CSV table of C-alpha atoms in Angstrom, one decimal:
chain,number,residue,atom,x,y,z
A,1,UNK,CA,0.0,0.0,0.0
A,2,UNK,CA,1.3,3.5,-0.5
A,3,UNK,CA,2.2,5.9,2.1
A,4,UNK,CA,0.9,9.1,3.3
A,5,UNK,CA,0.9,11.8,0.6
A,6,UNK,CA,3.1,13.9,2.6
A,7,UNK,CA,5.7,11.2,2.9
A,8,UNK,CA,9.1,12.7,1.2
A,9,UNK,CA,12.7,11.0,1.2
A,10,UNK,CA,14.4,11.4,4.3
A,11,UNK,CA,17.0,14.5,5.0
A,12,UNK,CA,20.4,14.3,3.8
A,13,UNK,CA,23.1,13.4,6.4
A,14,UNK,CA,25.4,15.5,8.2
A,15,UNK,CA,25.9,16.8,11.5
A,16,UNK,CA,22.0,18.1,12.8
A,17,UNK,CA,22.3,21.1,15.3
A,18,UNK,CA,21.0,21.1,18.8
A,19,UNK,CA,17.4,20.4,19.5
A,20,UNK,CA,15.3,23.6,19.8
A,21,UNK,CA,13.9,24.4,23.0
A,22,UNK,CA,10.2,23.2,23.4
A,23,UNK,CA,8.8,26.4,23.3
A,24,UNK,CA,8.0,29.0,20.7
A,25,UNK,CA,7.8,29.1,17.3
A,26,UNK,CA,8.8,26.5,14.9
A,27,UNK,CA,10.5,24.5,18.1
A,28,UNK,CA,10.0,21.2,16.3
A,29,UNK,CA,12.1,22.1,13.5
A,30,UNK,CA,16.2,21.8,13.9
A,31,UNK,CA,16.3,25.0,12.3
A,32,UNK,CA,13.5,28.1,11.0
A,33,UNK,CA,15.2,27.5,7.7
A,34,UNK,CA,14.0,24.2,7.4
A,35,UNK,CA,10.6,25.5,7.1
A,36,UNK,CA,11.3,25.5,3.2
A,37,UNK,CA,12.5,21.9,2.7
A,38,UNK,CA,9.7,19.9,2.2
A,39,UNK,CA,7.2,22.2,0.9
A,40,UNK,CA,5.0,20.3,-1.3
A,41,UNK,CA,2.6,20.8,-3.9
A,42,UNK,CA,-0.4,19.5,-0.9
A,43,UNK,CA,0.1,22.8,0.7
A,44,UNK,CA,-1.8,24.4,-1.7
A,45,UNK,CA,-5.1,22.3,-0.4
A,46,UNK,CA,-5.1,24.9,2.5
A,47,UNK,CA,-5.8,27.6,-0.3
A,48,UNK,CA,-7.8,25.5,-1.9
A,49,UNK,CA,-10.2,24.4,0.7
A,50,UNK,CA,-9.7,28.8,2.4
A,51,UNK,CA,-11.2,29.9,-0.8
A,52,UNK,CA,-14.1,27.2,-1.4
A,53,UNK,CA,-15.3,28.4,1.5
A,54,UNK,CA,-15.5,31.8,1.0
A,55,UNK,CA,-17.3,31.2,-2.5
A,56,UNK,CA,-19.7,28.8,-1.8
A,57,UNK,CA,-21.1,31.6,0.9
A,58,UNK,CA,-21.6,34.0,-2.4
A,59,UNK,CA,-23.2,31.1,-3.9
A,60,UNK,CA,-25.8,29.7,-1.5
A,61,UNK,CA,-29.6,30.2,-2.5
A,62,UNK,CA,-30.3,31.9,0.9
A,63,UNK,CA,-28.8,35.6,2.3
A,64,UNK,CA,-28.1,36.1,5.8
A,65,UNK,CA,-27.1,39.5,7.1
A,66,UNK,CA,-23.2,40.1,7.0
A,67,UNK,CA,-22.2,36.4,5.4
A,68,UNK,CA,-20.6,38.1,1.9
A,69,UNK,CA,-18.6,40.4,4.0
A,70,UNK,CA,-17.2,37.2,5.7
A,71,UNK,CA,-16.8,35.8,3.0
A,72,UNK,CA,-15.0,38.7,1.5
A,73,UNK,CA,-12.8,38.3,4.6
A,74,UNK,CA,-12.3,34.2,3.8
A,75,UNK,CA,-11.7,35.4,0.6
A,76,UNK,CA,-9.2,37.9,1.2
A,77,UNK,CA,-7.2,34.9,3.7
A,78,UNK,CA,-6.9,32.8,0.9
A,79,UNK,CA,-5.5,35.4,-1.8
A,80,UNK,CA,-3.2,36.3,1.3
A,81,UNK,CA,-2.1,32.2,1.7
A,82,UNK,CA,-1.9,31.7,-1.9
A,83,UNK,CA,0.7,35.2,-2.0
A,84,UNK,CA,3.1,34.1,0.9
A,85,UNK,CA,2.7,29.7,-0.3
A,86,UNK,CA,4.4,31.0,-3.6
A,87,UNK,CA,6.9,33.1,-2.2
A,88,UNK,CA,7.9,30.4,0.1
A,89,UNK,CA,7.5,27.5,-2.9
A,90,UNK,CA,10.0,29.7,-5.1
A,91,UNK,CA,12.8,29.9,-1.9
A,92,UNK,CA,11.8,25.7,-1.6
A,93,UNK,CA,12.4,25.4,-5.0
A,94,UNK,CA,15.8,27.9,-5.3
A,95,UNK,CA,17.1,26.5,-2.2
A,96,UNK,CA,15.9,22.8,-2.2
A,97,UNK,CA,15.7,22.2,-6.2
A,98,UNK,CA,16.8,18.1,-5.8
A,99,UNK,CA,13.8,18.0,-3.2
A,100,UNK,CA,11.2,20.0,-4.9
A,101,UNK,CA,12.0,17.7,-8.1
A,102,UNK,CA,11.4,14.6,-6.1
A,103,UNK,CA,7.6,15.4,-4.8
A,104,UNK,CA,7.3,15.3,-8.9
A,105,UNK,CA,8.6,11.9,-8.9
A,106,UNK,CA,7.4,10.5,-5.7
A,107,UNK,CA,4.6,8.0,-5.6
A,108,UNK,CA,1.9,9.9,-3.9
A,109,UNK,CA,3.3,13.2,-3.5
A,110,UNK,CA,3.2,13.7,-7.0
A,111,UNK,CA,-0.5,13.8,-7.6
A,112,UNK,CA,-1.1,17.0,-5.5
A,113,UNK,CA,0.8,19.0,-8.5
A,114,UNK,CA,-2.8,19.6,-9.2
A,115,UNK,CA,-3.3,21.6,-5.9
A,116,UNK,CA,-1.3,25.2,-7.5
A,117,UNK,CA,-3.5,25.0,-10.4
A,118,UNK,CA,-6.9,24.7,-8.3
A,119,UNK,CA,-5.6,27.4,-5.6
A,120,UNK,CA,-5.0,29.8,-8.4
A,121,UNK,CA,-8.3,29.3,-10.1
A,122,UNK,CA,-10.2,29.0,-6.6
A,123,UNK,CA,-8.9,32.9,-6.0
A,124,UNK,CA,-9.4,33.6,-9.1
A,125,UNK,CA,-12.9,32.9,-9.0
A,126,UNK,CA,-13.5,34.8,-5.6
A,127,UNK,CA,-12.0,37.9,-7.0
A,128,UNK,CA,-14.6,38.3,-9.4
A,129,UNK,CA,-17.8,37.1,-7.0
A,130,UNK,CA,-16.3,38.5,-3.8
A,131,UNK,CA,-13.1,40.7,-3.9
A,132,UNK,CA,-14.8,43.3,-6.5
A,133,UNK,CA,-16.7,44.8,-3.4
A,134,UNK,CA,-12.9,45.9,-2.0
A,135,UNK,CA,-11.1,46.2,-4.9
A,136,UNK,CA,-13.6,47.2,-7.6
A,137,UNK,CA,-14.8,45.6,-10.4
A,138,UNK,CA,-12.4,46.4,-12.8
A,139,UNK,CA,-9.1,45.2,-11.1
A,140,UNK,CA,-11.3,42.1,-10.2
A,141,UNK,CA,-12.0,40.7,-13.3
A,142,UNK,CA,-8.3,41.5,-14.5
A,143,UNK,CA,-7.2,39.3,-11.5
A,144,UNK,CA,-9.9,36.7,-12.2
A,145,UNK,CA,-8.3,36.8,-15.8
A,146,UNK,CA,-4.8,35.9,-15.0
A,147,UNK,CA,-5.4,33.7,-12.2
A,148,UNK,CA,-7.8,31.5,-14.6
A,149,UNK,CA,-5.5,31.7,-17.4
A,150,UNK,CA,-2.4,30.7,-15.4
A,151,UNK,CA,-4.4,27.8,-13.5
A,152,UNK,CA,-6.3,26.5,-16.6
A,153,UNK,CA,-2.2,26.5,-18.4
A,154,UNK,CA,-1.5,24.7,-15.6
A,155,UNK,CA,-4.2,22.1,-14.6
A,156,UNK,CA,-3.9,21.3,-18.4
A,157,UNK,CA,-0.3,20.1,-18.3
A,158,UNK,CA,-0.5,18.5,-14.7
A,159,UNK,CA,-3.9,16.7,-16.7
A,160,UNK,CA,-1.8,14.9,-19.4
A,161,UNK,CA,1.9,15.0,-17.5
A,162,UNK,CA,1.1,13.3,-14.0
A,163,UNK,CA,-0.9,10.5,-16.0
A,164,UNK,CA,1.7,10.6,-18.7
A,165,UNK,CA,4.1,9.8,-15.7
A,166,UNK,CA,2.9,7.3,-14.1
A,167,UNK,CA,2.0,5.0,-17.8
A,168,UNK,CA,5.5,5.5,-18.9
A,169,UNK,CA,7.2,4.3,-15.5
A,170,UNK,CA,6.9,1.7,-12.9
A,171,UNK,CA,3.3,1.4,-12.9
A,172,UNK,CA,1.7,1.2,-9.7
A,173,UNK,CA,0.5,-1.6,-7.5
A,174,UNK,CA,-2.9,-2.9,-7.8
A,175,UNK,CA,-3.7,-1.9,-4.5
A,176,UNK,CA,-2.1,1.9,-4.6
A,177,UNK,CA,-5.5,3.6,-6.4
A,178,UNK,CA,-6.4,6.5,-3.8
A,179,UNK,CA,-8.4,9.9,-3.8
A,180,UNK,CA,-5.2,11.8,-4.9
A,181,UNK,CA,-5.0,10.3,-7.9
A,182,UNK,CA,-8.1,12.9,-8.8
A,183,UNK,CA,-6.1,15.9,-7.6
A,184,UNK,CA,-4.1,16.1,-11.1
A,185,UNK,CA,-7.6,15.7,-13.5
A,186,UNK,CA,-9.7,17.7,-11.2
A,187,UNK,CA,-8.5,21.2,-12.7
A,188,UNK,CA,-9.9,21.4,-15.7
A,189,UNK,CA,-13.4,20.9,-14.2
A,190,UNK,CA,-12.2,23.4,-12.0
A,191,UNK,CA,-11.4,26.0,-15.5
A,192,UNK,CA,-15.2,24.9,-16.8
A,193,UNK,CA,-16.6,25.8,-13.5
A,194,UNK,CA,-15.0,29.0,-13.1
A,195,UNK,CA,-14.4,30.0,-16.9
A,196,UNK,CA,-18.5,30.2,-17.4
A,197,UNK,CA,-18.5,33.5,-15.1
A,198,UNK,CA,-15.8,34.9,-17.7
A,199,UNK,CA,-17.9,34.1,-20.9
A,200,UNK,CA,-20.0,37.1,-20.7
A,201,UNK,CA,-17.1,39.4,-20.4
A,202,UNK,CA,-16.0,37.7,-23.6
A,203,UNK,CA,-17.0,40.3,-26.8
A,204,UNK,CA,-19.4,39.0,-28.7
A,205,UNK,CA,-18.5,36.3,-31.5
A,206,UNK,CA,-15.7,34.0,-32.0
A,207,UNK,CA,-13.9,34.3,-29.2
A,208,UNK,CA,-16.9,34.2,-26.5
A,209,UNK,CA,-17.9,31.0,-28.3
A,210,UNK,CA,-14.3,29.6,-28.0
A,211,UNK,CA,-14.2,29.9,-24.4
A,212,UNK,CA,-17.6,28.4,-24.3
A,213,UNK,CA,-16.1,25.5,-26.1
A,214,UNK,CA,-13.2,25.4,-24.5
A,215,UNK,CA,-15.0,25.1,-21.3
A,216,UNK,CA,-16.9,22.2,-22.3
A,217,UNK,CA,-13.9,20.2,-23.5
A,218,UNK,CA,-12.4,20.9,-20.6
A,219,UNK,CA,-15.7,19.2,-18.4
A,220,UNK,CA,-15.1,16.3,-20.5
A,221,UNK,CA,-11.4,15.8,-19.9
A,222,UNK,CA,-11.8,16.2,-16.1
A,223,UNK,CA,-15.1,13.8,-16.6
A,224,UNK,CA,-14.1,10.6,-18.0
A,225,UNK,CA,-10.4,10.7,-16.7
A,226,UNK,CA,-12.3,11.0,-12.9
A,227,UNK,CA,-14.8,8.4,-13.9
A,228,UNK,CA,-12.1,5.7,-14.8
A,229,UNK,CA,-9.9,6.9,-11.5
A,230,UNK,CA,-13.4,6.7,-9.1
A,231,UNK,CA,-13.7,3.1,-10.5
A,232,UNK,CA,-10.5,2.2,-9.5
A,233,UNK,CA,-10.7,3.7,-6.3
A,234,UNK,CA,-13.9,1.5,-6.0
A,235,UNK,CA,-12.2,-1.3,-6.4
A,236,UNK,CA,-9.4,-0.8,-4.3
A,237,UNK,CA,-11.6,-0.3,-1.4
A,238,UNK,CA,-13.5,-3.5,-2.3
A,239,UNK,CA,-11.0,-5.6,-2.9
A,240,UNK,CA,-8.2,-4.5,-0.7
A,241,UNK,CA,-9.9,-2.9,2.5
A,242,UNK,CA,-9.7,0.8,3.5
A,243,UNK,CA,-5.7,1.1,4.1
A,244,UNK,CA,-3.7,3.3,6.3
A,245,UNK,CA,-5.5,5.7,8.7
A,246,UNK,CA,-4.0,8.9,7.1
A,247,UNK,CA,-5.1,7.9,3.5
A,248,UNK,CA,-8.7,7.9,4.9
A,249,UNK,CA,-9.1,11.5,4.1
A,250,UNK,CA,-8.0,11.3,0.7
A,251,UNK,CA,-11.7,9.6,-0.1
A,252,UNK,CA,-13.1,12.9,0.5
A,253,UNK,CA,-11.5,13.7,-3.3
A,254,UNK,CA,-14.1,12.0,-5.0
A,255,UNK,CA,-16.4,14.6,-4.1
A,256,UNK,CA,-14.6,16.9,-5.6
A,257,UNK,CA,-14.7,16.4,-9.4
A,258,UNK,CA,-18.7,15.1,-8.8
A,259,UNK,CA,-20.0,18.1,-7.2
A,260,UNK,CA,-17.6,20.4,-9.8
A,261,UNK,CA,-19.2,19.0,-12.4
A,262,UNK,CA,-22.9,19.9,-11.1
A,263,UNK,CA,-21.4,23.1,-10.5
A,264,UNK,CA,-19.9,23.9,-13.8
A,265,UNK,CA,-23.0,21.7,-16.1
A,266,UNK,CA,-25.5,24.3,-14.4
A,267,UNK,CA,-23.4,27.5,-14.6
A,268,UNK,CA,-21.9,26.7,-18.4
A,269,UNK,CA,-26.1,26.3,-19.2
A,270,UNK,CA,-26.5,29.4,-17.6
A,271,UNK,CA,-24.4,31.4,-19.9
A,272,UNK,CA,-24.6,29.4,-23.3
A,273,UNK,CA,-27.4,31.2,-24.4
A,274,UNK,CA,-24.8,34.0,-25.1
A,275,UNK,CA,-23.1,31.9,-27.8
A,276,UNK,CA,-25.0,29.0,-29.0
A,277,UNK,CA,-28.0,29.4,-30.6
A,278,UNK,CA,-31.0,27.5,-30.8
A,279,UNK,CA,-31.7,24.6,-29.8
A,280,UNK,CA,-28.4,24.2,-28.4
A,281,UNK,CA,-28.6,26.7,-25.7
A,282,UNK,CA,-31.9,25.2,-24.3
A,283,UNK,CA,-29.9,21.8,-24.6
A,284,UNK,CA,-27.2,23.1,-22.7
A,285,UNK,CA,-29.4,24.3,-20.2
A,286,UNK,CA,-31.3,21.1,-19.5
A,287,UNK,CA,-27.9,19.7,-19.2
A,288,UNK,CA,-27.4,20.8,-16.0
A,289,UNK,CA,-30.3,19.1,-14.9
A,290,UNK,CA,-30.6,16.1,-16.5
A,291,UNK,CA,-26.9,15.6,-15.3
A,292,UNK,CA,-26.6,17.1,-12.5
A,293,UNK,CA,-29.6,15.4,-10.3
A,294,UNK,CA,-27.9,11.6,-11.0
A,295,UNK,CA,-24.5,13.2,-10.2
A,296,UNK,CA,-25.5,14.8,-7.7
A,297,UNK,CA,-27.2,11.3,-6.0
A,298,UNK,CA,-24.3,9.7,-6.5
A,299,UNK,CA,-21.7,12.4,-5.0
A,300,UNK,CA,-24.1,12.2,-1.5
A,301,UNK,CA,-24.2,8.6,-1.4
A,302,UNK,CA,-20.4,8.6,-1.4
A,303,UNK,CA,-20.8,11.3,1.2
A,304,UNK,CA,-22.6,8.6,3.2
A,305,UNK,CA,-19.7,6.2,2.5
A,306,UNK,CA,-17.0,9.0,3.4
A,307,UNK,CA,-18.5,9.9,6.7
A,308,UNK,CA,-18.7,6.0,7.5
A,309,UNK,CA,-15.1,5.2,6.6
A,310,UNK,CA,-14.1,8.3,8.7
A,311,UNK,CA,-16.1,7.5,11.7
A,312,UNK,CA,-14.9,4.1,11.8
A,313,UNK,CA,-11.4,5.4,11.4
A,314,UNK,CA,-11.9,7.9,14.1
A,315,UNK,CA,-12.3,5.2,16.7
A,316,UNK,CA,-8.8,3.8,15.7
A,317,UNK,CA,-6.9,7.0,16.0
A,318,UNK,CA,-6.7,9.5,12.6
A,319,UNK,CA,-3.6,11.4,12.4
A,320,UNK,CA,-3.9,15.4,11.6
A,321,UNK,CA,-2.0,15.3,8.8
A,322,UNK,CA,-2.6,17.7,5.4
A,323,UNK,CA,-4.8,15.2,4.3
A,324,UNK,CA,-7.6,16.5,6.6
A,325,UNK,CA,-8.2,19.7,4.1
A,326,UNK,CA,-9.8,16.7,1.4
A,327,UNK,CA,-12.1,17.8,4.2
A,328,UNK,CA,-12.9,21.1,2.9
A,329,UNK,CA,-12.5,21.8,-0.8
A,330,UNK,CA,-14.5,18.8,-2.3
A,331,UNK,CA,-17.7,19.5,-0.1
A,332,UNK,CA,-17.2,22.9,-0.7
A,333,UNK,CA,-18.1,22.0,-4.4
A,334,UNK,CA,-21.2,20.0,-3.3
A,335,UNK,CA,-21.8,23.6,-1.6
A,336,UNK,CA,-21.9,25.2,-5.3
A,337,UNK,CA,-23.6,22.7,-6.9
A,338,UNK,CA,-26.7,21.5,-5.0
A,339,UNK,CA,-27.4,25.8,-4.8
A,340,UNK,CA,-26.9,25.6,-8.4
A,341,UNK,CA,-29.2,23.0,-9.0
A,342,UNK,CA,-31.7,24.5,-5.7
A,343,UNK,CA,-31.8,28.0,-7.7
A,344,UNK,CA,-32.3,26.5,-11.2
A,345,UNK,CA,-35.1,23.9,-9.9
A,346,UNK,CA,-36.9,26.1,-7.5
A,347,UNK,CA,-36.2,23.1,-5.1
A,348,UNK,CA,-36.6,23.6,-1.2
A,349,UNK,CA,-35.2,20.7,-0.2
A,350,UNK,CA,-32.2,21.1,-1.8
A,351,UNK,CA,-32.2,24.5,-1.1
A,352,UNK,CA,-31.9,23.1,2.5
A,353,UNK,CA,-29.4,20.9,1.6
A,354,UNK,CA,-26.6,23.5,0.7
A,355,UNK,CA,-27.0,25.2,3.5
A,356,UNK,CA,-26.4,21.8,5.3
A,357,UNK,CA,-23.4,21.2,3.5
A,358,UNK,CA,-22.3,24.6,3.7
A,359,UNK,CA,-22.6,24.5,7.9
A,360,UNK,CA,-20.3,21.3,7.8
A,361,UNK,CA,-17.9,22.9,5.5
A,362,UNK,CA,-17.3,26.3,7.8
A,363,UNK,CA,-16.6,23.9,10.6
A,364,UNK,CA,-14.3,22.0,8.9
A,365,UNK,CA,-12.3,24.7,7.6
A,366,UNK,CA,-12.6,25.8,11.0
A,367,UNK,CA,-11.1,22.7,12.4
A,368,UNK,CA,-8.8,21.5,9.9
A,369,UNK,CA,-8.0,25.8,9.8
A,370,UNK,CA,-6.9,25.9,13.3
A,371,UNK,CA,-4.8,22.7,13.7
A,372,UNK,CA,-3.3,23.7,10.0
A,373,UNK,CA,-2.3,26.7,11.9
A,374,UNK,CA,-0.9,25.5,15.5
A,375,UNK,CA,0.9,22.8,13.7
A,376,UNK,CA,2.8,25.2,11.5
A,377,UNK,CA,4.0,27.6,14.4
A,378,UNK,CA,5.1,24.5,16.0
A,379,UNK,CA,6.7,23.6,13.1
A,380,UNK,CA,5.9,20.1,12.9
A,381,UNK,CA,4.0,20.3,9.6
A,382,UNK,CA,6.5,21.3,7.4
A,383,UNK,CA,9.0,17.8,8.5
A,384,UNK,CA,7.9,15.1,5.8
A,385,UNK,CA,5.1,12.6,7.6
A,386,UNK,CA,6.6,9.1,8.9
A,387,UNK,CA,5.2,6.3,6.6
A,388,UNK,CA,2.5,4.4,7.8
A,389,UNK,CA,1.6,0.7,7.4
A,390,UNK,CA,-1.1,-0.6,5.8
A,391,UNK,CA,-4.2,-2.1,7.6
């Protein structure tokens, strides 16, 4: 069984200094500089699961008196984590270049290359729905532009090169499929979702219909590559039980690309009637629907399994790790798609249900938030996690 995606190779040898007093800041590191060493691509998940939360406030089908300008703040956090992440990925990857090249080749570790790409486009997206009531409209759709062109460049490659990696090596084990191995496929659903708010900024013509297009592809890439990988994640599970405690978050994933995919079927509809004409924008429209209901079952009856498989694990001991933001982000996009589907169907119920979802997402970015945030001023989250045998 593989080991736990923050698992790295072990530090080089050489004389260590003196163990840090244990008190203050970054006392279980040897040194502050080795803050830098081993950070992976998975830190981005805490942008990632910062900024789902402050979008799918702007997006549920109910208002309640000062929740955009908390989001705005949540918001505003996340821009701020995904600034001072990159600066401290370039020092990892000017001062630690061997190591930051290894997370590309590692076994696990290399799947969360599609964590930059979804932070960026995450941001992005709340810059346009969130940040223009701070920074103005303007600036925010000029943000939203770069920040979706840079992660769409970016979850494209990581879409084609981590699965392009992994054919033309060793191959993997037949019991290694796990959750991560969405995290590289997932951003081009991410691009679909968050490109249809960009269409009607798009003049007119060919090039509003290109990003229409463009969009849709990009549903389909992120749709059958995450259909074959849930499959084998299926199978796994049947076939060779649940597996180490700290992958148990990692199942979470799957809720990511099927509740993205509700989100970005309805809001593409939404705006095709801009480019396509008849009867293809209607089409497009009852997409959403006719999709986005079965999807939608099927995303909360994994949430069922999820919860199960984490309960059970609880009772056995489940490591904080990084792992525990799978937590956040992929409920967040049940969040945006059951109010998709609510405001497009009229639907109480699942009106009710996003708000639902939505409560048990602010608490676990709340949770997962504040341990994220004692166990990097302790320092302990930036050493590479201990493997962990299998079950």
């Amino acid at each position: 069984m593989t080991t736990s995606p923050l698992t790295a190779p072990p530090r080089s040898g050489g004389p260590r200094p003196a163990r840090r007093p244990p008190w203050g800041l970054l006392r279980e590191l040897d040194r502050p500089a080795d803050v830098f060493r081993h950070l992976g691509p998975n830190w981005y998940a805490s942008v990632m699961g910062t900024g789902i939360t402050a979008n799918a406030a702007a997006t549920l089908p109910v208002h309640a008196p000062g929740l955009r300008t908390a989001a705005t703040a949540v918001w505003a956090l996340a821009a701020f984590l995904l600034t001072a992440l990159s600066a401290a990925w370039a020092v990892h990857w000017t001062r630690h270049r061997a190591q930051a090249r290894a997370h590309a080749h590692h076994p696990v570790a290399a799947y969360f290359w599609g964590a930059p790409a979804m932070a960026l486009l995450t941001v992005g997206a709340g810059t346009l729905s969130l940040g223009q009531d701070w920074i103005g409209a303007r600036p925010a759709l000029v943000v939203d532009v770069v920040l979706w062109s840079a992660g769409t460049a970016l979850g494209l490659v990581t879409a084609v090169w981590i699965p392009y990696r992994v054919m033309t090596g060793a191959g993997a084990a037949a019991d290694a499929a796990f959750g991560g191995w969405l995290m590289p496929v997932v951003p081009p659903m991410v691009s679909a979702a968050t490109g249809a708010a960009l269409v009607p900024h798009v003049a007119p013509g060919q090039g509003r219909l290109t990003l229409l297009l463009g969009c849709y592809a990009m549903f389909g890439i992120s749709l059958f590559a995450s259909v074959v990988i849930i499959t084998q994640v299926w199978a796994r599970l049947v076939h060779h039980a649940i597996g180490p405690a700290a992958m148990v978050p990692t199942l979470w994933i799957v809720l990511g690309p099927l509740g993205q995919s509700v989100t970005a079927a309805n809001l593409l509809g939404d705006v095709a009637p801009l480019a396509l004409p008849h009867p293809y924008a209607g089409a497009a429209r009852a997409f959403g629907f006719l999709y986005g209901v079965p999807t939608w079952g099927f995303a909360m009856m994994w949430l069922a399994l999820a919860v199960s498989i984490t309960l059970r694990t609880l009772r056995g001991g489940l490591p904080f790790s990084l792992t525990w933001w799978s937590f956040t982000f992929p409920v967040g996009t049940c969040v945006t798609g059951t109010g998709a589907l609510a405001v497009h169907l009229g639907s109480t119920p699942l009106k009710d249900a996003a708000v639902a979802l939505y409560a048990f997402l602010a608490a676990a970015w709340l949770t997962v938030g504040a341990r994220t945030a004692a166990g990097s001023a302790r320092g302990g989250l930036f050493r590479p996690a201990p493997a962990e045998p299998a079950r």
